[in-house]
Amino acid sequence: MSGNPPSIVLLPSSSSISSNPSIQTVTAHPIVRPPIILHQQTLQPSSSSSIPFKNVIVKPYRDSIQQALTTTNVDVKPIILQQSDNVEPHQPNKRIALDSSDFNSSNITFSAVPKSEVMTVLQQTQPLNTVSLATMVPQSSSNSASFSTLRLVTPSTFINPSEMSTIQTSGQQILLQQRGNLVITQPLVTLQVQQDPNSAQKENNSNPNLFPTEQSTTNTRTTNVDYLPIQYQRKPCNCTKSMCLKLYCDCFANGLNCQNCACLNCHNDTRHEEERAKAIAATLERNPNAFKSKMYKFANTTIPQPDRPLKGCNCKKSSCHKRYCECYESRVPCTNLCKCIGCKNTEQSVHPLNVGFYRSGQPKTTSQTPLDQIPRTGPPTETTIPNNVFNMEVTEALATCLLVTGQQCEMNQMSDLESKQAILKEFQRCMYQIVQSALGRPPTSSLFD
DNA sequence: GAGTTTGAAACT
DNA sequence: CAGTTTCAAACTC
Ligand SMILES: [Zn+2]
Ligand SMILES: [Zn+2]
Ligand SMILES: [Zn+2]
Ligand SMILES: [Zn+2]
Ligand SMILES: [Zn+2]
Ligand SMILES: [Zn+2]
């Protein structure tokens, strides 16, 4: 309820930077595979064996800091602070009645662009239904648009310097650790083109992966990713025989050029555009839906993206409870389109925290998961926040902010310690914004400090 | 890290 | 279409 949707702008509290275009990229393969939250997380009392830390290397897609990720329409539901007497402590499949009846669609906006610009941009793009775009960010923190930092709602989860987010900036690399349901992933920096007839086809290395997705147009370069405006593809492929020009290759399947991949004989790069184009055409001919999101996975789109899966799985041995299953991997329950045998991937079985993970602006769920049921290692809290707060989109935006901060640190030649502190602070700031938004709080409740 | 299992994509 | 092969990733040890 409550009339107008608040919007929250998350932008890196930029400090002074000088545009230093020459940054070299470290070529380490990102290890990113967002873990699926399981039900019976055995919460061992803080031991070595409890929730394992996984290292996630956040690595910039492109070198310079000139990146921005802007996302609109993130899911946010109005949420009432309340203690969690409502929920069974440890019942796995217990879900809270969800009434999707009325949700307050507030906006969260992450961006590496000064606030003012973001706003403008948003205004421009909104009608066009474009969500993300990349912009050059000069530097210049706008008029001290710094958001302040407050206390986090869940202090236990973060800011535990020694054990927690080991953030190291070394070279161009930021090493984070993942904990609980917070997954830091490589920030997306697929430049997602705006509808801009001219600039789209520039030769600046911006966006090599354009994909024609409409079957209508034979092979026109649609300058626009109609269906996949935001790409979550990060994982490097390891193809050896497909030349990364078949759907076997995830990079190709997601409309991306291979980058930082370990593939052999890869032709899925800008140097084989012609061949690649043919491959795309061939693939589309085989299956016109090929590059549409088969499952929900990449359904965070603005345009026609089908609201339901186009296709089901055919699992026979995995009970659809392994990541072999595309439905499970996409964190959606199996549907009647699936021809699986022995399926256990039901509405009930999907952990609430996984619901809508890959959906942008995923609004459906009003259910909450008490923080003490969120897998983590710290002590419980009485607060609850809506599910799906840390979906892929939000997480990615968060990661982008951190990355930008790290790069700024480098450019300013800050010491390691300073950098760590800065990034941690940025993390804190972002978290605060996210939580605020998750709680349905108005945006600007920021204070200067 | 090597070897196996799995199911989507490709092929016939 | 259906049946088979190929493929790269998920998984196991
Ligand atoms: Zn590949
Ligand atoms: Zn690749
Ligand atoms: Zn490749
Ligand atoms: Zn399945
Ligand atoms: Zn399924
Ligand atoms: Zn199934």
Coordinates of C-alpha atoms (C1' of nucleotides) and ligand atoms in Angstrom, one line a residue:
Chain A
M1 CA 0.0 0.0 0.0
S2 CA 1.1 3.5 0.6
G3 CA 0.8 5.4 -2.6
N4 CA 3.9 6.3 -4.3
P5 CA 6.7 3.9 -4.7
P6 CA 9.8 5.1 -3.0
S7 CA 12.9 4.8 -5.0
I8 CA 16.3 4.2 -3.5
V9 CA 19.4 5.2 -5.3
L10 CA 22.4 3.3 -4.5
L11 CA 25.4 4.8 -5.9
P12 CA 29.0 4.5 -4.9
S13 CA 29.9 7.2 -2.6
S14 CA 32.5 8.3 -5.0
S15 CA 35.5 10.1 -3.8
S16 CA 37.8 12.1 -5.9
I17 CA 39.0 10.3 -8.9
S18 CA 40.9 11.2 -11.9
S19 CA 40.0 9.4 -15.0
N20 CA 42.8 7.0 -15.4
P21 CA 41.9 4.8 -18.3
S22 CA 44.8 2.6 -18.3
I23 CA 44.2 -0.1 -15.9
Q24 CA 45.2 -3.5 -16.7
T25 CA 43.0 -6.4 -16.0
V26 CA 44.0 -9.4 -14.2
T27 CA 43.1 -12.5 -15.9
A28 CA 41.9 -14.8 -13.3
H29 CA 38.9 -16.9 -13.9
P30 CA 36.1 -15.9 -11.8
I31 CA 34.7 -18.6 -9.8
V32 CA 31.1 -17.8 -9.6
R33 CA 28.3 -20.2 -9.1
P34 CA 25.7 -18.8 -6.8
P35 CA 24.8 -21.5 -4.5
I36 CA 21.3 -22.5 -4.1
I37 CA 19.9 -22.1 -0.7
L38 CA 19.0 -25.4 0.8
H39 CA 16.4 -26.2 3.3
Q40 CA 18.0 -28.1 6.1
Q41 CA 21.0 -26.0 6.5
T42 CA 22.7 -27.5 9.4
L43 CA 23.6 -24.5 11.4
Q44 CA 26.5 -25.6 13.3
P45 CA 27.4 -23.2 16.0
S46 CA 30.2 -21.3 14.3
S47 CA 32.8 -23.9 13.6
S48 CA 35.1 -24.6 10.9
S49 CA 32.5 -26.9 9.4
S50 CA 29.6 -24.6 9.5
I51 CA 28.6 -22.7 6.5
P52 CA 31.6 -23.0 4.2
F53 CA 33.0 -19.8 2.9
K54 CA 33.3 -19.7 -0.7
N55 CA 35.6 -17.5 -2.4
V56 CA 34.2 -15.4 -5.1
I57 CA 36.4 -13.5 -7.2
V58 CA 34.9 -10.3 -8.4
K59 CA 36.5 -9.3 -11.4
P60 CA 35.6 -6.4 -13.6
Y61 CA 34.4 -7.1 -17.0
R62 CA 36.0 -4.2 -18.5
D63 CA 39.0 -2.4 -17.3
S64 CA 38.0 1.1 -16.6
I65 CA 35.8 2.3 -14.0
Q66 CA 33.6 3.7 -16.6
Q67 CA 30.8 1.4 -15.9
A68 CA 27.5 1.8 -14.4
L69 CA 24.8 -0.5 -13.7
T70 CA 21.4 0.9 -13.4
T71 CA 18.6 -1.2 -12.5
T72 CA 15.1 -0.3 -11.8
N73 CA 12.1 -2.0 -10.4
V74 CA 13.6 -4.2 -8.0
D75 CA 11.3 -6.2 -5.9
V76 CA 10.5 -4.6 -2.8
K77 CA 7.6 -5.3 -0.7
P78 CA 6.2 -3.4 2.2
I79 CA 7.3 -5.2 5.2
I80 CA 6.5 -4.9 8.7
L81 CA 9.0 -5.2 11.4
Q82 CA 7.9 -7.9 13.7
Q83 CA 9.2 -10.6 15.7
S84 CA 9.1 -14.0 14.3
D85 CA 6.7 -15.8 16.4
N86 CA 4.8 -16.6 13.3
V87 CA 7.1 -19.2 12.0
E88 CA 8.1 -22.6 12.9
P89 CA 11.7 -22.5 13.9
H90 CA 13.1 -25.2 11.8
Q91 CA 10.5 -26.5 9.6
P92 CA 11.9 -26.7 6.2
N93 CA 8.9 -26.5 4.1
K94 CA 7.1 -24.1 6.2
R95 CA 6.0 -21.1 4.3
I96 CA 4.2 -18.1 5.3
A97 CA 1.0 -17.4 3.6
L98 CA 1.8 -15.2 0.8
D99 CA -0.6 -12.8 -0.5
S100 CA 0.6 -11.2 -3.6
S101 CA -2.4 -9.1 -3.5
D102 CA -1.0 -5.8 -2.9
F103 CA 2.6 -4.9 -2.9
N104 CA 4.3 -1.7 -3.0
S105 CA 6.6 -1.6 -5.9
S106 CA 9.3 0.6 -4.8
N107 CA 12.4 1.1 -6.8
I108 CA 15.9 0.5 -6.0
T109 CA 18.4 2.0 -8.2
F110 CA 21.9 1.0 -8.2
S111 CA 24.3 2.9 -10.1
A112 CA 27.8 3.9 -10.4
V113 CA 26.7 7.2 -11.8
P114 CA 26.2 10.3 -9.9
K115 CA 22.8 10.6 -8.7
S116 CA 21.7 13.4 -10.8
E117 CA 22.7 11.6 -13.9
V118 CA 21.0 8.5 -12.9
M119 CA 17.8 10.2 -12.5
T120 CA 18.0 11.8 -15.8
V121 CA 18.9 8.6 -17.4
L122 CA 16.1 6.8 -15.8
Q123 CA 13.7 9.3 -17.1
Q124 CA 14.9 8.9 -20.5
T125 CA 14.9 5.2 -20.6
Q126 CA 11.9 4.4 -18.7
P127 CA 9.5 4.9 -21.6
L128 CA 11.7 2.8 -23.7
N129 CA 11.6 0.0 -21.2
T130 CA 15.2 -0.3 -21.0
V131 CA 16.6 -1.2 -17.8
S132 CA 20.3 -1.2 -17.6
L133 CA 22.8 0.8 -19.4
A134 CA 26.3 1.7 -19.0
T135 CA 27.5 5.2 -18.9
M136 CA 30.7 6.9 -18.6
V137 CA 31.2 8.2 -15.2
P138 CA 33.5 11.0 -15.1
Q139 CA 34.2 11.1 -11.5
S140 CA 33.1 14.1 -9.6
S141 CA 31.1 13.0 -6.8
S142 CA 28.1 15.1 -7.5
N143 CA 27.2 17.5 -4.8
S144 CA 28.2 15.3 -2.0
A145 CA 25.5 12.8 -2.8
S146 CA 27.1 10.6 -0.3
F147 CA 24.7 8.5 1.5
S148 CA 25.5 8.0 5.0
T149 CA 26.0 4.8 6.8
L150 CA 23.9 3.7 9.6
R151 CA 23.8 0.6 11.6
L152 CA 23.0 -2.5 9.7
V153 CA 19.9 -4.3 10.7
T154 CA 21.8 -7.4 10.9
P155 CA 25.0 -6.6 12.5
S156 CA 26.0 -10.1 13.0
T157 CA 26.1 -10.9 9.4
F158 CA 28.7 -8.5 8.4
I159 CA 31.5 -6.3 9.4
N160 CA 33.5 -8.8 11.2
P161 CA 36.8 -7.8 9.9
S162 CA 38.7 -10.9 10.8
E163 CA 36.5 -13.6 9.7
M164 CA 34.0 -12.0 7.4
S165 CA 34.4 -10.2 4.2
T166 CA 37.9 -10.5 3.4
I167 CA 38.2 -7.9 0.9
Q168 CA 41.4 -7.5 -0.7
T169 CA 42.2 -5.3 -3.5
S170 CA 45.2 -6.6 -5.2
G171 CA 45.7 -5.4 -8.6
Q172 CA 42.5 -5.3 -10.3
Q173 CA 41.0 -8.0 -8.2
I174 CA 38.7 -7.9 -5.4
L175 CA 38.4 -10.9 -3.4
L176 CA 35.3 -11.3 -1.5
Q177 CA 33.9 -14.0 0.6
Q178 CA 30.4 -15.2 0.5
R179 CA 28.5 -16.0 3.5
G180 CA 25.0 -17.0 4.1
N181 CA 22.7 -16.1 1.4
L182 CA 24.7 -13.2 0.3
V183 CA 26.4 -14.0 -2.8
I184 CA 28.8 -11.6 -4.3
T185 CA 29.1 -12.2 -7.9
Q186 CA 31.0 -10.7 -10.7
P187 CA 29.3 -7.5 -11.5
L188 CA 27.7 -7.5 -14.7
V189 CA 29.0 -5.2 -17.1
T190 CA 27.5 -6.2 -20.2
L191 CA 26.7 -2.9 -21.6
Q192 CA 23.2 -3.1 -22.3
V193 CA 22.4 -0.9 -25.1
Q194 CA 19.8 1.7 -25.0
Q195 CA 17.5 2.2 -27.7
D196 CA 19.6 4.6 -29.5
P197 CA 19.9 4.0 -33.2
N198 CA 23.1 5.7 -33.7
S199 CA 25.3 5.1 -30.9
A200 CA 24.5 1.5 -30.6
Q201 CA 26.7 0.5 -33.4
K202 CA 29.8 2.3 -32.4
E203 CA 33.0 0.6 -32.6
N204 CA 34.0 1.4 -29.2
N205 CA 34.4 -1.9 -27.7
S206 CA 31.3 -1.5 -25.8
N207 CA 28.9 -4.3 -26.5
P208 CA 29.9 -7.0 -28.8
N209 CA 27.0 -9.3 -27.9
L210 CA 24.0 -8.1 -29.7
F211 CA 21.5 -10.6 -30.4
P212 CA 18.7 -10.8 -32.7
T213 CA 16.0 -12.5 -31.0
E214 CA 13.0 -12.0 -33.1
Q215 CA 12.4 -14.5 -35.7
S216 CA 10.8 -11.9 -37.8
T217 CA 13.9 -10.1 -38.6
T218 CA 16.1 -12.3 -40.6
N219 CA 19.4 -11.2 -39.5
T220 CA 19.2 -7.6 -38.7
R221 CA 21.4 -6.5 -36.0
T222 CA 18.8 -5.4 -33.6
T223 CA 21.3 -3.4 -31.7
N224 CA 19.4 -4.4 -28.8
V225 CA 19.2 -7.4 -26.7
D226 CA 15.5 -7.7 -26.7
Y227 CA 15.3 -10.4 -24.3
L228 CA 18.3 -10.4 -22.3
P229 CA 19.0 -6.9 -21.1
I230 CA 20.9 -8.1 -18.1
Q231 CA 23.1 -11.0 -18.3
Y232 CA 24.0 -13.0 -15.4
Q233 CA 26.5 -15.1 -17.2
R234 CA 29.8 -15.0 -15.5
K235 CA 31.1 -18.4 -15.4
P236 CA 33.8 -19.1 -17.8
C237 CA 33.1 -22.0 -20.1
N238 CA 35.3 -24.9 -20.7
C239 CA 34.1 -25.9 -24.1
T240 CA 36.5 -27.9 -26.2
K241 CA 34.6 -29.1 -29.2
S242 CA 31.8 -26.8 -29.9
M243 CA 33.9 -23.8 -30.7
C244 CA 31.5 -22.0 -28.3
L245 CA 29.2 -21.6 -31.2
K246 CA 26.6 -24.1 -30.1
L247 CA 24.1 -23.9 -27.3
Y248 CA 26.3 -26.3 -25.5
C249 CA 28.3 -23.3 -24.6
D250 CA 26.7 -21.2 -21.9
C251 CA 28.4 -18.1 -23.0
F252 CA 27.0 -18.5 -26.5
A253 CA 23.6 -19.5 -25.2
N254 CA 23.4 -16.3 -23.2
G255 CA 24.4 -14.2 -26.0
L256 CA 27.8 -13.4 -24.7
N257 CA 31.1 -13.5 -26.2
C258 CA 33.5 -15.6 -24.4
Q259 CA 35.7 -13.7 -22.1
N260 CA 38.0 -15.0 -19.6
C261 CA 36.9 -18.5 -20.6
A262 CA 39.0 -21.6 -20.7
C263 CA 37.6 -22.8 -23.9
L264 CA 39.5 -24.4 -26.7
N265 CA 39.4 -23.2 -30.2
C266 CA 36.9 -20.6 -29.3
H267 CA 35.2 -18.7 -32.1
N268 CA 32.7 -17.0 -29.9
D269 CA 34.6 -13.8 -29.8
T270 CA 34.7 -10.6 -31.7
R271 CA 37.3 -11.8 -34.1
H272 CA 34.9 -14.3 -35.5
E273 CA 31.9 -12.2 -35.8
E274 CA 30.9 -13.4 -39.2
E275 CA 31.1 -17.0 -38.2
R276 CA 29.4 -16.3 -35.0
A277 CA 26.6 -14.6 -36.8
K278 CA 26.0 -17.6 -38.9
A279 CA 26.0 -19.8 -35.9
I280 CA 23.4 -17.6 -34.3
A281 CA 21.3 -17.8 -37.4
A282 CA 21.6 -21.5 -37.6
T283 CA 20.7 -21.9 -34.0
L284 CA 17.7 -19.7 -34.3
E285 CA 16.6 -21.7 -37.3
R286 CA 16.7 -24.8 -35.3
N287 CA 14.9 -23.2 -32.4
P288 CA 13.4 -19.8 -32.6
N289 CA 13.3 -19.7 -28.9
A290 CA 16.9 -20.4 -28.6
F291 CA 18.0 -17.2 -27.1
K292 CA 15.0 -16.4 -25.1
S293 CA 15.2 -17.4 -21.6
K294 CA 14.3 -21.0 -21.5
M295 CA 13.6 -21.0 -17.9
Y296 CA 13.2 -18.1 -15.7
K297 CA 16.8 -17.8 -15.3
F298 CA 17.4 -14.7 -17.2
A299 CA 14.0 -13.4 -17.1
N300 CA 14.9 -10.0 -15.8
T301 CA 14.0 -8.2 -18.8
T302 CA 11.9 -5.3 -19.6
I303 CA 10.5 -6.4 -22.8
P304 CA 8.4 -9.3 -23.8
Q305 CA 10.2 -11.8 -21.8
P306 CA 7.8 -14.6 -21.3
D307 CA 6.5 -14.7 -17.9
R308 CA 6.4 -18.4 -17.8
P309 CA 9.0 -20.9 -18.7
L310 CA 8.8 -21.9 -22.3
K311 CA 10.1 -25.2 -21.8
G312 CA 10.4 -27.8 -19.2
C313 CA 13.0 -30.3 -18.1
N314 CA 13.2 -33.9 -18.9
C315 CA 15.0 -35.2 -15.9
K316 CA 15.0 -38.8 -15.1
K317 CA 17.4 -39.5 -12.4
S318 CA 18.0 -36.3 -10.5
S319 CA 14.5 -35.9 -9.1
C320 CA 15.0 -32.3 -10.3
H321 CA 16.9 -31.7 -7.1
K322 CA 20.2 -31.4 -8.6
R323 CA 21.6 -28.7 -10.7
Y324 CA 21.5 -30.9 -13.7
C325 CA 17.9 -29.9 -13.7
E326 CA 17.4 -26.6 -15.4
C327 CA 14.3 -25.9 -13.4
Y328 CA 16.1 -26.5 -10.2
E329 CA 19.1 -24.5 -11.4
S330 CA 16.8 -21.7 -12.2
R331 CA 15.2 -22.0 -8.9
V332 CA 11.8 -22.4 -10.1
P333 CA 9.5 -25.3 -9.6
C334 CA 8.8 -27.7 -12.3
T335 CA 5.8 -27.1 -14.3
N336 CA 3.5 -29.1 -16.4
L337 CA 5.8 -28.5 -19.3
C338 CA 8.3 -30.7 -17.6
K339 CA 8.5 -34.3 -18.4
C340 CA 10.5 -35.2 -15.5
I341 CA 10.3 -38.5 -13.7
G342 CA 10.2 -38.6 -10.0
C343 CA 10.1 -34.9 -9.7
K344 CA 10.6 -33.3 -6.3
N345 CA 11.0 -29.8 -7.5
T346 CA 7.7 -28.4 -6.4
E347 CA 6.4 -25.0 -5.3
Q348 CA 6.8 -26.2 -1.8
S349 CA 10.3 -27.4 -2.2
V350 CA 11.8 -24.2 -3.5
H351 CA 13.3 -22.4 -0.5
P352 CA 11.6 -19.1 0.0
L353 CA 14.9 -17.4 -0.3
N354 CA 15.4 -18.8 -3.7
V355 CA 12.1 -17.7 -5.1
G356 CA 12.6 -15.3 -7.8
F357 CA 16.3 -15.2 -7.4
Y358 CA 16.8 -14.6 -11.1
R359 CA 13.9 -12.4 -11.6
S360 CA 14.3 -8.8 -11.7
G361 CA 11.8 -6.8 -9.8
Q362 CA 10.3 -10.0 -8.7
P363 CA 7.3 -8.8 -6.8
K364 CA 5.3 -11.8 -6.0
T365 CA 6.4 -12.8 -2.6
T366 CA 5.3 -11.0 0.5
S367 CA 6.4 -13.8 2.6
Q368 CA 9.2 -13.2 5.0
T369 CA 11.9 -15.4 6.3
P370 CA 13.1 -14.6 9.7
L371 CA 16.6 -13.8 9.7
D372 CA 17.4 -16.6 12.0
Q373 CA 16.4 -18.9 9.4
I374 CA 18.6 -17.4 6.8
P375 CA 21.6 -19.5 6.6
R376 CA 24.4 -17.7 8.2
T377 CA 26.8 -18.0 11.0
G378 CA 26.0 -15.2 13.3
P379 CA 23.5 -15.1 16.1
P380 CA 19.9 -14.7 15.2
T381 CA 18.1 -11.5 15.1
E382 CA 14.5 -10.8 15.7
T383 CA 14.0 -8.7 12.7
T384 CA 12.6 -10.1 9.5
I385 CA 13.1 -8.9 6.1
P386 CA 11.3 -10.0 2.9
N387 CA 12.5 -12.8 1.0
N388 CA 14.4 -12.3 -2.2
V389 CA 16.1 -9.2 -1.1
F390 CA 19.4 -10.6 -2.1
N391 CA 18.4 -11.8 -5.4
M392 CA 20.8 -11.9 -8.2
E393 CA 20.0 -8.5 -9.4
V394 CA 20.5 -6.8 -6.1
T395 CA 23.5 -8.7 -5.3
E396 CA 25.0 -7.9 -8.5
A397 CA 24.4 -4.3 -8.1
L398 CA 25.9 -4.4 -4.7
A399 CA 28.9 -6.1 -6.1
T400 CA 29.2 -3.5 -8.7
C401 CA 29.3 -0.8 -6.1
L402 CA 32.0 -2.5 -4.2
L403 CA 34.0 -3.0 -7.3
V404 CA 33.8 0.5 -8.2
T405 CA 34.9 1.5 -4.8
G406 CA 37.8 -0.8 -5.1
Q407 CA 38.8 0.6 -8.3
Q408 CA 38.6 4.0 -7.0
C409 CA 40.8 3.0 -4.2
E410 CA 43.3 1.8 -6.6
M411 CA 43.2 4.9 -8.7
N412 CA 43.8 6.9 -5.6
Q413 CA 46.6 4.6 -4.7
M414 CA 45.2 4.0 -1.3
S415 CA 46.8 1.6 1.0
D416 CA 45.5 -1.8 1.4
L417 CA 44.1 -1.0 4.7
E418 CA 42.4 2.1 3.5
S419 CA 41.0 0.3 0.6
K420 CA 39.6 -2.4 2.8
Q421 CA 38.0 0.1 5.0
A422 CA 36.6 2.0 2.1
I423 CA 35.1 -1.1 0.6
L424 CA 33.7 -2.2 3.8
K425 CA 32.1 1.1 4.4
E426 CA 30.7 1.0 0.9
F427 CA 29.3 -2.4 1.7
Q428 CA 27.8 -1.2 4.8
R429 CA 26.2 1.7 3.0
C430 CA 24.8 -0.4 0.3
M431 CA 23.5 -2.9 2.8
Y432 CA 21.7 -0.2 4.7
Q433 CA 20.1 1.0 1.5
I434 CA 19.0 -2.4 0.6
V435 CA 17.6 -3.2 3.9
Q436 CA 15.8 0.1 4.1
S437 CA 14.3 -0.6 0.8
A438 CA 13.5 -4.1 1.8
L439 CA 11.7 -2.8 4.8
G440 CA 9.6 -0.6 2.6
R441 CA 11.1 2.5 4.0
P442 CA 11.2 5.6 2.0
P443 CA 14.3 6.2 0.0
T444 CA 16.0 9.2 1.2
S445 CA 16.1 8.4 4.8
S446 CA 19.7 8.8 4.4
L447 CA 21.6 11.1 6.6
F448 CA 24.8 12.8 6.1
D449 CA 27.5 12.1 8.5
Chain B
dG1 C1' 42.3 -33.6 -10.4
dA2 C1' 40.3 -37.7 -12.6
dG3 C1' 36.3 -40.1 -13.6
dT4 C1' 31.4 -40.6 -13.7
dT5 C1' 26.7 -39.0 -14.3
dT6 C1' 23.4 -36.2 -16.2
dG7 C1' 20.1 -34.1 -19.4
dA8 C1' 20.1 -30.4 -23.0
dA9 C1' 21.4 -29.8 -27.7
dA10 C1' 22.5 -31.7 -31.8
dC11 C1' 22.0 -34.9 -35.1
dT12 C1' 20.0 -38.7 -38.0
Chain C
dC1 C1' 8.4 -36.2 -34.6
dA2 C1' 11.5 -40.2 -32.0
dG3 C1' 15.9 -42.4 -31.1
dT4 C1' 20.7 -41.7 -30.8
dT5 C1' 24.9 -39.2 -30.2
dT6 C1' 27.5 -35.4 -28.6
dC7 C1' 28.5 -32.2 -25.3
dA8 C1' 29.8 -29.5 -21.2
dA9 C1' 28.6 -29.0 -16.8
dA10 C1' 27.3 -31.1 -12.3
dC11 C1' 28.7 -34.3 -9.4
dT12 C1' 31.5 -37.9 -7.0
dC13 C1' 35.5 -39.8 -5.0
Ligands
ZN1 ZN 32.2 -22.0 -24.5
ZN2 ZN 33.0 -19.0 -22.9
ZN3 ZN 34.7 -19.8 -25.9
ZN4 ZN 14.1 -31.4 -13.9
ZN5 ZN 11.3 -29.2 -14.6
ZN6 ZN 10.8 -31.9 -12.3

